[in-house]
XYZ file of C-alpha atoms in Angstrom:
150
model
C 3.049 16.028 -36.986
C 0.258 13.798 -38.289
C 1.126 11.134 -35.672
C 0.504 13.730 -32.958
C -3.065 14.265 -34.187
C -3.686 10.516 -34.279
C -2.258 10.185 -30.772
C -4.442 12.998 -29.443
C -7.564 11.501 -31.040
C -6.716 8.099 -29.555
C -6.124 9.554 -26.124
C -9.295 11.614 -26.365
C -11.322 8.488 -27.045
C -9.554 6.667 -24.226
C -10.172 9.516 -21.801
C -13.854 9.624 -22.722
C -14.127 5.906 -22.086
C -15.031 4.939 -25.651
C -14.690 1.314 -26.533
C -14.955 0.023 -22.978
C -17.650 -0.689 -20.446
C -19.415 2.411 -19.207
C -18.826 3.135 -15.533
C -20.036 5.823 -13.210
C -17.211 8.272 -12.571
C -17.362 9.827 -9.118
C -16.612 13.451 -8.352
C -12.893 14.076 -7.710
C -13.728 15.400 -4.240
C -15.209 12.028 -3.223
C -12.148 10.170 -4.452
C -9.761 12.620 -2.760
C -11.657 12.318 0.526
C -11.337 8.534 0.442
C -7.638 8.705 -0.502
C -7.025 11.229 2.276
C -8.670 8.937 4.813
C -6.432 6.075 3.686
C -3.233 8.151 3.811
C -3.939 9.094 7.433
C -4.065 5.441 8.543
C -1.165 3.978 6.547
C 1.218 1.956 8.676
C 4.365 -0.035 7.988
C 3.425 -3.604 7.114
C 6.852 -4.829 6.079
C 10.361 -3.429 5.999
C 13.285 -4.592 3.865
C 16.886 -3.527 3.653
C 18.425 -3.391 0.181
C 21.979 -2.093 0.547
C 21.757 1.393 2.079
C 18.075 1.712 1.221
C 15.051 0.683 3.260
C 11.973 -0.474 1.363
C 8.682 0.079 3.163
C 5.420 -1.656 2.383
C 2.623 0.559 3.701
C -1.035 -0.292 4.092
C -3.747 -1.276 6.527
C -5.111 -4.795 6.015
C -3.233 -5.268 2.756
C -0.219 -3.628 1.083
C -1.216 -0.398 -0.675
C 1.973 1.601 -1.181
C 5.667 0.836 -1.652
C 8.322 3.446 -0.834
C 12.094 3.507 -0.719
C 13.721 5.389 2.122
C 17.140 6.834 1.336
C 18.526 8.629 4.352
C 15.445 10.305 5.797
C 13.739 10.958 2.454
C 11.036 8.707 1.027
C 11.345 8.057 -2.692
C 9.187 6.229 -5.238
C 10.030 2.554 -5.730
C 8.822 0.411 -8.607
C 9.015 -2.879 -6.648
C 8.731 -5.640 -5.916
C 10.650 -5.264 -2.662
C 13.895 -7.170 -2.556
C 16.544 -7.495 0.081
C 16.338 -9.001 3.492
C 13.336 -8.513 5.721
C 14.042 -6.681 8.973
C 12.002 -5.848 12.042
C 9.414 -3.091 11.611
C 9.896 0.210 13.379
C 8.124 3.575 13.428
C 9.038 6.217 10.872
C 8.262 9.855 11.720
C 7.963 10.879 8.057
C 4.660 8.953 7.802
C 2.965 11.902 9.542
C 4.297 14.158 6.757
C 2.655 12.252 3.903
C -0.061 14.221 2.171
C -2.246 14.016 -0.886
C -1.943 15.855 -4.184
C -5.114 17.713 -5.170
C -5.750 15.806 -8.394
C -7.025 12.369 -9.344
C -6.345 10.351 -12.470
C -9.266 8.279 -13.740
C -8.315 5.114 -15.608
C -10.498 2.252 -16.797
C -11.488 0.415 -13.624
C -9.577 2.556 -11.150
C -8.718 5.930 -9.695
C -5.169 6.987 -8.835
C -4.242 9.441 -6.092
C -0.727 10.801 -5.715
C 0.997 10.691 -2.332
C 3.350 13.579 -1.514
C 6.145 14.092 0.954
C 7.115 17.747 1.309
C 5.627 18.532 -2.092
C 7.252 15.649 -4.021
C 5.307 12.690 -5.384
C 6.578 9.556 -3.646
C 3.845 7.057 -4.473
C 0.492 6.296 -6.041
C -2.545 5.003 -4.174
C -4.981 3.050 -6.348
C -8.734 2.788 -5.700
C -11.356 0.732 -7.484
C -14.424 2.384 -8.962
C -16.265 1.626 -5.701
C -13.464 3.460 -3.787
C -12.038 0.310 -2.223
C -8.233 0.351 -2.104
C -6.512 -1.833 -4.686
C -3.622 -3.779 -3.133
C -0.144 -3.764 -4.585
C 0.672 -6.756 -6.779
C 3.495 -8.084 -4.584
C 3.348 -11.756 -5.482
C 7.156 -11.953 -5.649
C 7.542 -10.533 -2.123
C 9.020 -12.874 0.467
C 7.223 -13.063 3.771
C 8.372 -10.310 6.166
C 9.542 -12.771 8.818
C 13.122 -13.145 10.028
C 15.727 -14.139 7.436
C 16.309 -17.850 7.001
C 19.593 -19.465 7.914
C 21.018 -22.744 6.775
C 19.992 -25.009 3.882
């Protein structure tokens, strides 16, 4: 039971930003508005096939969100995308993506939760200046056609 008190005190200090650089925390409404604007313009940047699952890299200028598509249902995917790259195509479920009404504030970033029919399917990360933080996909192969031969 004592460890629970220590954990809560540690998390309380972390949540208050103690021990780190002080940053201006924006109102949740501002962050949600920016996340909502980004969700409305997400498009498929790359598409991979991994067995029976499609992996979608969504974004605008850079990759922002990674989803797995099993059947017609988007699911969270921890990445990096693997499998063979295939040609991009439109997905109607993109119009059904919405935004949860809460924001998590972490040191150096905000996190917004992306929903599909009420289920969290991904996390959109923003910097403290509300610029989108790209996915760390350094292991991702280029989304061109698959290579053949040696």
